Amino acid sequence: MSETVVNPHVYQENIDFWDRAWNGVRAPYTQLPDLEYLPKILEIFQNAKPGPILDLGCGSGWLSVFLARNGFDAVGVDLAAHAIELGKMWAEQESLKIDFQVQDISHLTFADKSFAGIIANSIFEHLTYELAEQTATKLKALLKDGGVFFGCFDMVGTGPGEYYKLEDGTHVYTDKGRKGMLLRCFSDEELKRLFADWQIKELSTLESGARILIATK
Ligand SMILES: C[S@@+](CC[C@H](N)C(=O)[O-])C[C@H]1O[C@@H](n2cnc3c(N)ncnc32)[C@H](O)[C@@H]1O
């Protein structure tokens, strides 16, 4: 994987945005979001081969906690060190064993075939197309044979805000609250292209416009 797939300055501003956003949070968000697809996540991973599940861009870790509460061996990664601290705090409060690590998606350091499953909830939207492409390839390598990927891709970028666009359509926000944040809405066609060499089991659209994509290696 290349060092950075976007101008390094732009990418650094994106990292700084997430660090700032998480540094202002004093305690983990311990309320699980009311998402209709939570039971499906369990069903998909329960039917997968046994092994660790990677929670990509885990934030303060609600999905890792949800998985661990349900008996999965969860590994949560996020580039924001403070988010990972919050996740560790939460896991400790519940005496859950979760492997939280600070890692940038563009430099994942796990060995190939480490995971039985990977979940990416509301995270690809924060990658450029090129980085998303490289990430899909990397995730496939990280999965064990027959491993399963579960992604939720939000319908984003239609609200108000100040930004400029990169060539691939990624928004780079310039307004005070979100300065530096990358945001990109992936079309169904793009999602199919990103996962073209996987076996796509499901590509569906929720009422919110978010897409669920489930694919196996
Ligand atoms: C919209 S939040 C989603 C968090 C969580 N997955 C959820 O469902 O609530 C995006 C998360 O991805 C993290 N993030 C953004 N870009 C990342 C990158 N390149 N590598 C690792 N984490 C990243 C942010 O710090 C943030 O916690």
PDB file of C-alpha atoms and ligand atoms in Angstrom:
ATOM      1  CA  MET A   1       0.000   0.000   0.000  1.00  0.00           C
ATOM      2  CA  SER A   2       1.334   3.434  -0.858  1.00  0.00           C
ATOM      3  CA  GLU A   3       2.350   5.807   1.924  1.00  0.00           C
ATOM      4  CA  THR A   4      -0.540   8.186   1.407  1.00  0.00           C
ATOM      5  CA  VAL A   5      -3.103   8.165  -1.342  1.00  0.00           C
ATOM      6  CA  VAL A   6      -3.983  11.810  -1.016  1.00  0.00           C
ATOM      7  CA  ASN A   7      -1.883  14.948  -0.616  1.00  0.00           C
ATOM      8  CA  PRO A   8      -0.110  14.394   2.767  1.00  0.00           C
ATOM      9  CA  HIS A   9      -1.117  17.810   4.033  1.00  0.00           C
ATOM     10  CA  VAL A  10      -4.790  17.159   3.286  1.00  0.00           C
ATOM     11  CA  TYR A  11      -4.570  13.728   4.905  1.00  0.00           C
ATOM     12  CA  GLN A  12      -2.863  15.168   8.004  1.00  0.00           C
ATOM     13  CA  GLU A  13      -5.639  17.754   8.351  1.00  0.00           C
ATOM     14  CA  ASN A  14      -8.136  14.879   8.260  1.00  0.00           C
ATOM     15  CA  ILE A  15      -6.236  13.069  11.032  1.00  0.00           C
ATOM     16  CA  ASP A  16      -6.100  16.309  13.029  1.00  0.00           C
ATOM     17  CA  PHE A  17      -9.862  16.727  12.614  1.00  0.00           C
ATOM     18  CA  TRP A  18     -10.560  13.272  14.119  1.00  0.00           C
ATOM     19  CA  ASP A  19      -8.076  13.827  16.924  1.00  0.00           C
ATOM     20  CA  ARG A  20      -9.714  17.166  17.790  1.00  0.00           C
ATOM     21  CA  ALA A  21     -13.186  15.642  17.585  1.00  0.00           C
ATOM     22  CA  TRP A  22     -12.303  12.791  19.966  1.00  0.00           C
ATOM     23  CA  ASN A  23     -10.115  14.853  22.298  1.00  0.00           C
ATOM     24  CA  GLY A  24     -13.232  16.811  23.281  1.00  0.00           C
ATOM     25  CA  VAL A  25     -15.053  13.653  24.427  1.00  0.00           C
ATOM     26  CA  ARG A  26     -14.648  12.903  28.143  1.00  0.00           C
ATOM     27  CA  ALA A  27     -16.352   9.515  28.409  1.00  0.00           C
ATOM     28  CA  PRO A  28     -17.212   6.726  25.974  1.00  0.00           C
ATOM     29  CA  TYR A  29     -20.681   6.843  24.378  1.00  0.00           C
ATOM     30  CA  THR A  30     -22.009   3.793  26.197  1.00  0.00           C
ATOM     31  CA  GLN A  31     -25.463   3.892  24.593  1.00  0.00           C
ATOM     32  CA  LEU A  32     -25.669   1.497  21.656  1.00  0.00           C
ATOM     33  CA  PRO A  33     -27.156   3.201  18.588  1.00  0.00           C
ATOM     34  CA  ASP A  34     -30.615   2.069  17.581  1.00  0.00           C
ATOM     35  CA  LEU A  35     -29.677   0.499  14.250  1.00  0.00           C
ATOM     36  CA  GLU A  36     -32.046  -1.924  12.555  1.00  0.00           C
ATOM     37  CA  TYR A  37     -29.183  -4.067  11.300  1.00  0.00           C
ATOM     38  CA  LEU A  38     -27.647  -4.946  14.695  1.00  0.00           C
ATOM     39  CA  PRO A  39     -29.270  -8.428  14.790  1.00  0.00           C
ATOM     40  CA  LYS A  40     -28.033  -9.034  11.247  1.00  0.00           C
ATOM     41  CA  ILE A  41     -24.439  -8.270  12.294  1.00  0.00           C
ATOM     42  CA  LEU A  42     -24.647 -11.013  14.925  1.00  0.00           C
ATOM     43  CA  GLU A  43     -26.286 -13.455  12.527  1.00  0.00           C
ATOM     44  CA  ILE A  44     -23.637 -12.895   9.851  1.00  0.00           C
ATOM     45  CA  PHE A  45     -20.684 -13.324  12.204  1.00  0.00           C
ATOM     46  CA  GLN A  46     -22.297 -16.217  14.091  1.00  0.00           C
ATOM     47  CA  ASN A  47     -22.530 -18.068  10.783  1.00  0.00           C
ATOM     48  CA  ALA A  48     -18.930 -17.227   9.888  1.00  0.00           C
ATOM     49  CA  LYS A  49     -15.903 -19.278  10.777  1.00  0.00           C
ATOM     50  CA  PRO A  50     -14.635 -18.833  14.339  1.00  0.00           C
ATOM     51  CA  GLY A  51     -11.955 -16.208  14.894  1.00  0.00           C
ATOM     52  CA  PRO A  52     -11.414 -12.534  15.713  1.00  0.00           C
ATOM     53  CA  ILE A  53     -13.581  -9.800  14.234  1.00  0.00           C
ATOM     54  CA  LEU A  54     -11.955  -6.508  13.211  1.00  0.00           C
ATOM     55  CA  ASP A  55     -13.969  -3.342  13.939  1.00  0.00           C
ATOM     56  CA  LEU A  56     -12.558  -0.771  11.533  1.00  0.00           C
ATOM     57  CA  GLY A  57     -12.636   2.897  12.625  1.00  0.00           C
ATOM     58  CA  CYS A  58     -14.179   1.810  15.926  1.00  0.00           C
ATOM     59  CA  GLY A  59     -14.369   5.238  17.594  1.00  0.00           C
ATOM     60  CA  SER A  60     -14.949   4.733  21.326  1.00  0.00           C
ATOM     61  CA  GLY A  61     -15.817   1.151  20.594  1.00  0.00           C
ATOM     62  CA  TRP A  62     -19.560   0.526  20.782  1.00  0.00           C
ATOM     63  CA  LEU A  63     -19.451  -2.131  18.053  1.00  0.00           C
ATOM     64  CA  SER A  64     -16.480  -3.901  19.610  1.00  0.00           C
ATOM     65  CA  VAL A  65     -18.323  -3.877  22.945  1.00  0.00           C
ATOM     66  CA  PHE A  66     -21.496  -5.157  21.254  1.00  0.00           C
ATOM     67  CA  LEU A  67     -19.518  -7.976  19.627  1.00  0.00           C
ATOM     68  CA  ALA A  68     -17.632  -8.840  22.829  1.00  0.00           C
ATOM     69  CA  ARG A  69     -20.849  -8.874  24.863  1.00  0.00           C
ATOM     70  CA  ASN A  70     -22.124 -11.434  22.382  1.00  0.00           C
ATOM     71  CA  GLY A  71     -19.122 -13.685  22.770  1.00  0.00           C
ATOM     72  CA  PHE A  72     -16.939 -12.527  19.859  1.00  0.00           C
ATOM     73  CA  ASP A  73     -13.240 -11.892  20.053  1.00  0.00           C
ATOM     74  CA  ALA A  74     -13.236  -8.204  18.984  1.00  0.00           C
ATOM     75  CA  VAL A  75     -10.331  -6.089  17.779  1.00  0.00           C
ATOM     76  CA  GLY A  76     -11.088  -2.362  17.437  1.00  0.00           C
ATOM     77  CA  VAL A  77      -8.858   0.070  15.548  1.00  0.00           C
ATOM     78  CA  ASP A  78      -9.107   3.822  15.156  1.00  0.00           C
ATOM     79  CA  LEU A  79      -6.594   6.498  14.250  1.00  0.00           C
ATOM     80  CA  ALA A  80      -7.652   8.697  17.175  1.00  0.00           C
ATOM     81  CA  ALA A  81      -5.633   7.724  20.270  1.00  0.00           C
ATOM     82  CA  HIS A  82      -8.170   9.266  22.629  1.00  0.00           C
ATOM     83  CA  ALA A  83     -11.050   7.303  21.068  1.00  0.00           C
ATOM     84  CA  ILE A  84      -9.057   4.130  21.728  1.00  0.00           C
ATOM     85  CA  GLU A  85      -8.442   5.202  25.337  1.00  0.00           C
ATOM     86  CA  LEU A  86     -12.194   5.661  25.762  1.00  0.00           C
ATOM     87  CA  GLY A  87     -12.821   2.212  24.297  1.00  0.00           C
ATOM     88  CA  LYS A  88     -10.335   0.661  26.707  1.00  0.00           C
ATOM     89  CA  MET A  89     -12.019   2.470  29.591  1.00  0.00           C
ATOM     90  CA  TRP A  90     -15.408   1.103  28.558  1.00  0.00           C
ATOM     91  CA  ALA A  91     -14.110  -2.457  28.121  1.00  0.00           C
ATOM     92  CA  GLU A  92     -12.563  -2.275  31.574  1.00  0.00           C
ATOM     93  CA  GLN A  93     -15.823  -1.025  33.104  1.00  0.00           C
ATOM     94  CA  GLU A  94     -17.600  -4.094  31.704  1.00  0.00           C
ATOM     95  CA  SER A  95     -14.669  -6.473  32.245  1.00  0.00           C
ATOM     96  CA  LEU A  96     -14.663  -7.261  28.540  1.00  0.00           C
ATOM     97  CA  LYS A  97     -11.503  -8.423  26.838  1.00  0.00           C
ATOM     98  CA  ILE A  98     -11.221  -6.313  23.677  1.00  0.00           C
ATOM     99  CA  ASP A  99      -8.039  -5.622  21.763  1.00  0.00           C
ATOM    100  CA  PHE A 100      -8.219  -1.857  21.083  1.00  0.00           C
ATOM    101  CA  GLN A 101      -5.366  -0.442  18.997  1.00  0.00           C
ATOM    102  CA  VAL A 102      -4.457   2.914  17.466  1.00  0.00           C
ATOM    103  CA  GLN A 103      -4.100   2.189  13.758  1.00  0.00           C
ATOM    104  CA  ASP A 104      -4.688   4.165  10.605  1.00  0.00           C
ATOM    105  CA  ILE A 105      -6.653   2.273   7.980  1.00  0.00           C
ATOM    106  CA  SER A 106      -4.038   3.205   5.389  1.00  0.00           C
ATOM    107  CA  HIS A 107      -1.340   1.414   7.415  1.00  0.00           C
ATOM    108  CA  LEU A 108      -2.980  -1.622   9.018  1.00  0.00           C
ATOM    109  CA  THR A 109      -0.244  -3.764  10.527  1.00  0.00           C
ATOM    110  CA  PHE A 110      -2.038  -7.105  11.084  1.00  0.00           C
ATOM    111  CA  ALA A 111      -0.766 -10.274   9.466  1.00  0.00           C
ATOM    112  CA  ASP A 112      -2.672 -11.651   6.486  1.00  0.00           C
ATOM    113  CA  LYS A 113      -5.547 -14.024   7.344  1.00  0.00           C
ATOM    114  CA  SER A 114      -5.829 -12.690  10.908  1.00  0.00           C
ATOM    115  CA  PHE A 115      -9.607 -12.270  10.974  1.00  0.00           C
ATOM    116  CA  ALA A 116     -12.739 -14.363  10.531  1.00  0.00           C
ATOM    117  CA  GLY A 117     -14.770 -11.203  10.032  1.00  0.00           C
ATOM    118  CA  ILE A 118     -14.390  -7.477   9.443  1.00  0.00           C
ATOM    119  CA  ILE A 119     -16.952  -4.794  10.110  1.00  0.00           C
ATOM    120  CA  ALA A 120     -16.738  -1.265   8.712  1.00  0.00           C
ATOM    121  CA  ASN A 121     -19.592   0.872  10.020  1.00  0.00           C
ATOM    122  CA  SER A 122     -19.709   4.444   8.718  1.00  0.00           C
ATOM    123  CA  ILE A 123     -16.025   4.534   7.950  1.00  0.00           C
ATOM    124  CA  PHE A 124     -15.439   4.131   4.197  1.00  0.00           C
ATOM    125  CA  GLU A 125     -17.223   7.482   3.840  1.00  0.00           C
ATOM    126  CA  HIS A 126     -14.120   9.063   5.350  1.00  0.00           C
ATOM    127  CA  LEU A 127     -11.754   7.658   2.720  1.00  0.00           C
ATOM    128  CA  THR A 128     -10.968   8.860  -0.768  1.00  0.00           C
ATOM    129  CA  TYR A 129     -11.878   6.502  -3.621  1.00  0.00           C
ATOM    130  CA  GLU A 130      -8.267   5.441  -4.040  1.00  0.00           C
ATOM    131  CA  LEU A 131      -7.817   4.741  -0.349  1.00  0.00           C
ATOM    132  CA  ALA A 132     -11.119   2.850  -0.279  1.00  0.00           C
ATOM    133  CA  GLU A 133      -9.898   0.728  -3.181  1.00  0.00           C
ATOM    134  CA  GLN A 134      -6.612  -0.050  -1.430  1.00  0.00           C
ATOM    135  CA  THR A 135      -8.465  -0.719   1.821  1.00  0.00           C
ATOM    136  CA  ALA A 136     -10.828  -3.236   0.187  1.00  0.00           C
ATOM    137  CA  THR A 137      -7.780  -5.086  -1.170  1.00  0.00           C
ATOM    138  CA  LYS A 138      -6.026  -4.999   2.206  1.00  0.00           C
ATOM    139  CA  LEU A 139      -9.141  -6.194   4.064  1.00  0.00           C
ATOM    140  CA  LYS A 140      -9.428  -9.163   1.751  1.00  0.00           C
ATOM    141  CA  ALA A 141      -5.841 -10.108   2.590  1.00  0.00           C
ATOM    142  CA  LEU A 142      -6.554  -9.750   6.319  1.00  0.00           C
ATOM    143  CA  LEU A 143      -9.496 -12.170   6.171  1.00  0.00           C
ATOM    144  CA  LYS A 144      -9.112 -15.892   6.575  1.00  0.00           C
ATOM    145  CA  ASP A 145     -10.362 -17.945   3.624  1.00  0.00           C
ATOM    146  CA  GLY A 146     -14.170 -17.821   3.677  1.00  0.00           C
ATOM    147  CA  GLY A 147     -14.077 -14.795   6.013  1.00  0.00           C
ATOM    148  CA  VAL A 148     -16.874 -12.262   5.860  1.00  0.00           C
ATOM    149  CA  PHE A 149     -17.004  -8.478   5.491  1.00  0.00           C
ATOM    150  CA  PHE A 150     -19.976  -6.436   6.755  1.00  0.00           C
ATOM    151  CA  GLY A 151     -20.065  -2.769   5.734  1.00  0.00           C
ATOM    152  CA  CYS A 152     -22.523   0.044   6.263  1.00  0.00           C
ATOM    153  CA  PHE A 153     -21.988   2.939   3.848  1.00  0.00           C
ATOM    154  CA  ASP A 154     -23.956   6.040   4.786  1.00  0.00           C
ATOM    155  CA  MET A 155     -25.624   8.381   2.324  1.00  0.00           C
ATOM    156  CA  VAL A 156     -23.558  11.474   3.082  1.00  0.00           C
ATOM    157  CA  GLY A 157     -22.472  14.818   1.698  1.00  0.00           C
ATOM    158  CA  THR A 158     -25.861  16.283   0.849  1.00  0.00           C
ATOM    159  CA  GLY A 159     -26.200  18.487   3.951  1.00  0.00           C
ATOM    160  CA  PRO A 160     -24.965  22.044   4.445  1.00  0.00           C
ATOM    161  CA  GLY A 161     -21.286  22.742   4.933  1.00  0.00           C
ATOM    162  CA  GLU A 162     -18.290  24.401   3.421  1.00  0.00           C
ATOM    163  CA  TYR A 163     -15.879  22.238   1.525  1.00  0.00           C
ATOM    164  CA  TYR A 164     -13.882  21.864  -1.636  1.00  0.00           C
ATOM    165  CA  LYS A 165     -13.820  18.728  -3.725  1.00  0.00           C
ATOM    166  CA  LEU A 166     -10.896  16.490  -4.612  1.00  0.00           C
ATOM    167  CA  GLU A 167     -10.781  15.125  -8.158  1.00  0.00           C
ATOM    168  CA  ASP A 168     -12.552  11.919  -7.105  1.00  0.00           C
ATOM    169  CA  GLY A 169     -15.444  13.864  -5.565  1.00  0.00           C
ATOM    170  CA  THR A 170     -14.289  13.557  -1.936  1.00  0.00           C
ATOM    171  CA  HIS A 171     -15.362  16.571   0.108  1.00  0.00           C
ATOM    172  CA  VAL A 172     -12.662  18.216   2.218  1.00  0.00           C
ATOM    173  CA  TYR A 173     -14.470  20.311   4.798  1.00  0.00           C
ATOM    174  CA  THR A 174     -13.306  23.839   5.527  1.00  0.00           C
ATOM    175  CA  ASP A 175     -15.974  25.057   7.968  1.00  0.00           C
ATOM    176  CA  LYS A 176     -14.836  25.570  11.544  1.00  0.00           C
ATOM    177  CA  GLY A 177     -16.544  22.541  13.077  1.00  0.00           C
ATOM    178  CA  ARG A 178     -15.302  19.988  10.550  1.00  0.00           C
ATOM    179  CA  LYS A 179     -12.137  21.526   9.137  1.00  0.00           C
ATOM    180  CA  GLY A 180     -10.087  18.839   7.432  1.00  0.00           C
ATOM    181  CA  MET A 181     -12.667  16.028   7.525  1.00  0.00           C
ATOM    182  CA  LEU A 182     -12.820  13.896   4.377  1.00  0.00           C
ATOM    183  CA  LEU A 183     -16.272  12.778   3.319  1.00  0.00           C
ATOM    184  CA  ARG A 184     -17.251  10.848   0.247  1.00  0.00           C
ATOM    185  CA  CYS A 185     -20.513   9.219  -0.756  1.00  0.00           C
ATOM    186  CA  PHE A 186     -20.000   5.905  -2.571  1.00  0.00           C
ATOM    187  CA  SER A 187     -22.568   4.973  -5.214  1.00  0.00           C
ATOM    188  CA  ASP A 188     -23.825   1.396  -5.509  1.00  0.00           C
ATOM    189  CA  GLU A 189     -21.808   1.046  -8.711  1.00  0.00           C
ATOM    190  CA  GLU A 190     -18.647   2.156  -6.930  1.00  0.00           C
ATOM    191  CA  LEU A 191     -19.304  -0.254  -4.066  1.00  0.00           C
ATOM    192  CA  LYS A 192     -19.702  -3.100  -6.555  1.00  0.00           C
ATOM    193  CA  ARG A 193     -16.434  -2.068  -8.178  1.00  0.00           C
ATOM    194  CA  LEU A 194     -14.575  -1.859  -4.850  1.00  0.00           C
ATOM    195  CA  PHE A 195     -15.676  -5.400  -3.971  1.00  0.00           C
ATOM    196  CA  ALA A 196     -15.609  -6.809  -7.509  1.00  0.00           C
ATOM    197  CA  ASP A 197     -13.247  -9.643  -6.666  1.00  0.00           C
ATOM    198  CA  TRP A 198     -15.170 -10.661  -3.545  1.00  0.00           C
ATOM    199  CA  GLN A 199     -18.370 -12.683  -3.482  1.00  0.00           C
ATOM    200  CA  ILE A 200     -21.018 -10.068  -2.780  1.00  0.00           C
ATOM    201  CA  LYS A 201     -23.801 -11.760  -0.772  1.00  0.00           C
ATOM    202  CA  GLU A 202     -25.917  -8.670  -0.239  1.00  0.00           C
ATOM    203  CA  LEU A 203     -26.049  -5.051  -1.334  1.00  0.00           C
ATOM    204  CA  SER A 204     -29.169  -3.455   0.058  1.00  0.00           C
ATOM    205  CA  THR A 205     -30.397   0.046   0.837  1.00  0.00           C
ATOM    206  CA  LEU A 206     -31.889   1.062   4.166  1.00  0.00           C
ATOM    207  CA  GLU A 207     -34.641   3.668   4.525  1.00  0.00           C
ATOM    208  CA  SER A 208     -31.967   6.213   5.490  1.00  0.00           C
ATOM    209  CA  GLY A 209     -30.276   5.634   2.137  1.00  0.00           C
ATOM    210  CA  ALA A 210     -27.336   3.836   3.805  1.00  0.00           C
ATOM    211  CA  ARG A 211     -26.163   0.723   1.993  1.00  0.00           C
ATOM    212  CA  ILE A 212     -25.354  -2.589   3.634  1.00  0.00           C
ATOM    213  CA  LEU A 213     -22.784  -4.643   1.800  1.00  0.00           C
ATOM    214  CA  ILE A 214     -21.959  -8.169   2.895  1.00  0.00           C
ATOM    215  CA  ALA A 215     -19.228 -10.015   1.046  1.00  0.00           C
ATOM    216  CA  THR A 216     -17.039 -13.047   1.524  1.00  0.00           C
ATOM    217  CA  LYS A 217     -13.461 -13.578   0.462  1.00  0.00           C
TER     218      LYS A 217
HETATM  219  C1  LIG B   1     -18.237   8.308  11.693  1.00  0.00           C
HETATM  220  S1  LIG B   1     -17.126   7.631  12.864  1.00  0.00           S
HETATM  221  C2  LIG B   1     -17.745   5.958  12.976  1.00  0.00           C
HETATM  222  C3  LIG B   1     -17.298   5.285  14.244  1.00  0.00           C
HETATM  223  C4  LIG B   1     -17.866   3.887  14.450  1.00  0.00           C
HETATM  224  N1  LIG B   1     -17.447   2.959  13.416  1.00  0.00           N
HETATM  225  C5  LIG B   1     -19.361   3.921  14.546  1.00  0.00           C
HETATM  226  O1  LIG B   1     -20.015   3.150  13.864  1.00  0.00           O
HETATM  227  O2  LIG B   1     -19.882   4.710  15.376  1.00  0.00           O
HETATM  228  C6  LIG B   1     -15.644   7.417  11.931  1.00  0.00           C
HETATM  229  C7  LIG B   1     -14.492   6.908  12.797  1.00  0.00           C
HETATM  230  O3  LIG B   1     -13.416   6.540  11.945  1.00  0.00           O
HETATM  231  C8  LIG B   1     -12.195   7.033  12.473  1.00  0.00           C
HETATM  232  N2  LIG B   1     -11.330   7.208  11.306  1.00  0.00           N
HETATM  233  C9  LIG B   1     -11.471   8.103  10.286  1.00  0.00           C
HETATM  234  N3  LIG B   1     -10.519   7.913   9.363  1.00  0.00           N
HETATM  235  C10 LIG B   1      -9.767   6.866   9.806  1.00  0.00           C
HETATM  236  C11 LIG B   1      -8.615   6.203   9.293  1.00  0.00           C
HETATM  237  N4  LIG B   1      -8.055   6.573   8.144  1.00  0.00           N
HETATM  238  N5  LIG B   1      -8.093   5.182  10.006  1.00  0.00           N
HETATM  239  C12 LIG B   1      -8.647   4.795  11.188  1.00  0.00           C
HETATM  240  N6  LIG B   1      -9.736   5.392  11.721  1.00  0.00           N
HETATM  241  C13 LIG B   1     -10.287   6.415  11.046  1.00  0.00           C
HETATM  242  C14 LIG B   1     -12.556   8.304  13.211  1.00  0.00           C
HETATM  243  O4  LIG B   1     -11.614   8.644  14.208  1.00  0.00           O
HETATM  244  C15 LIG B   1     -13.933   7.928  13.774  1.00  0.00           C
HETATM  245  O5  LIG B   1     -13.819   7.364  15.043  1.00  0.00           O
END
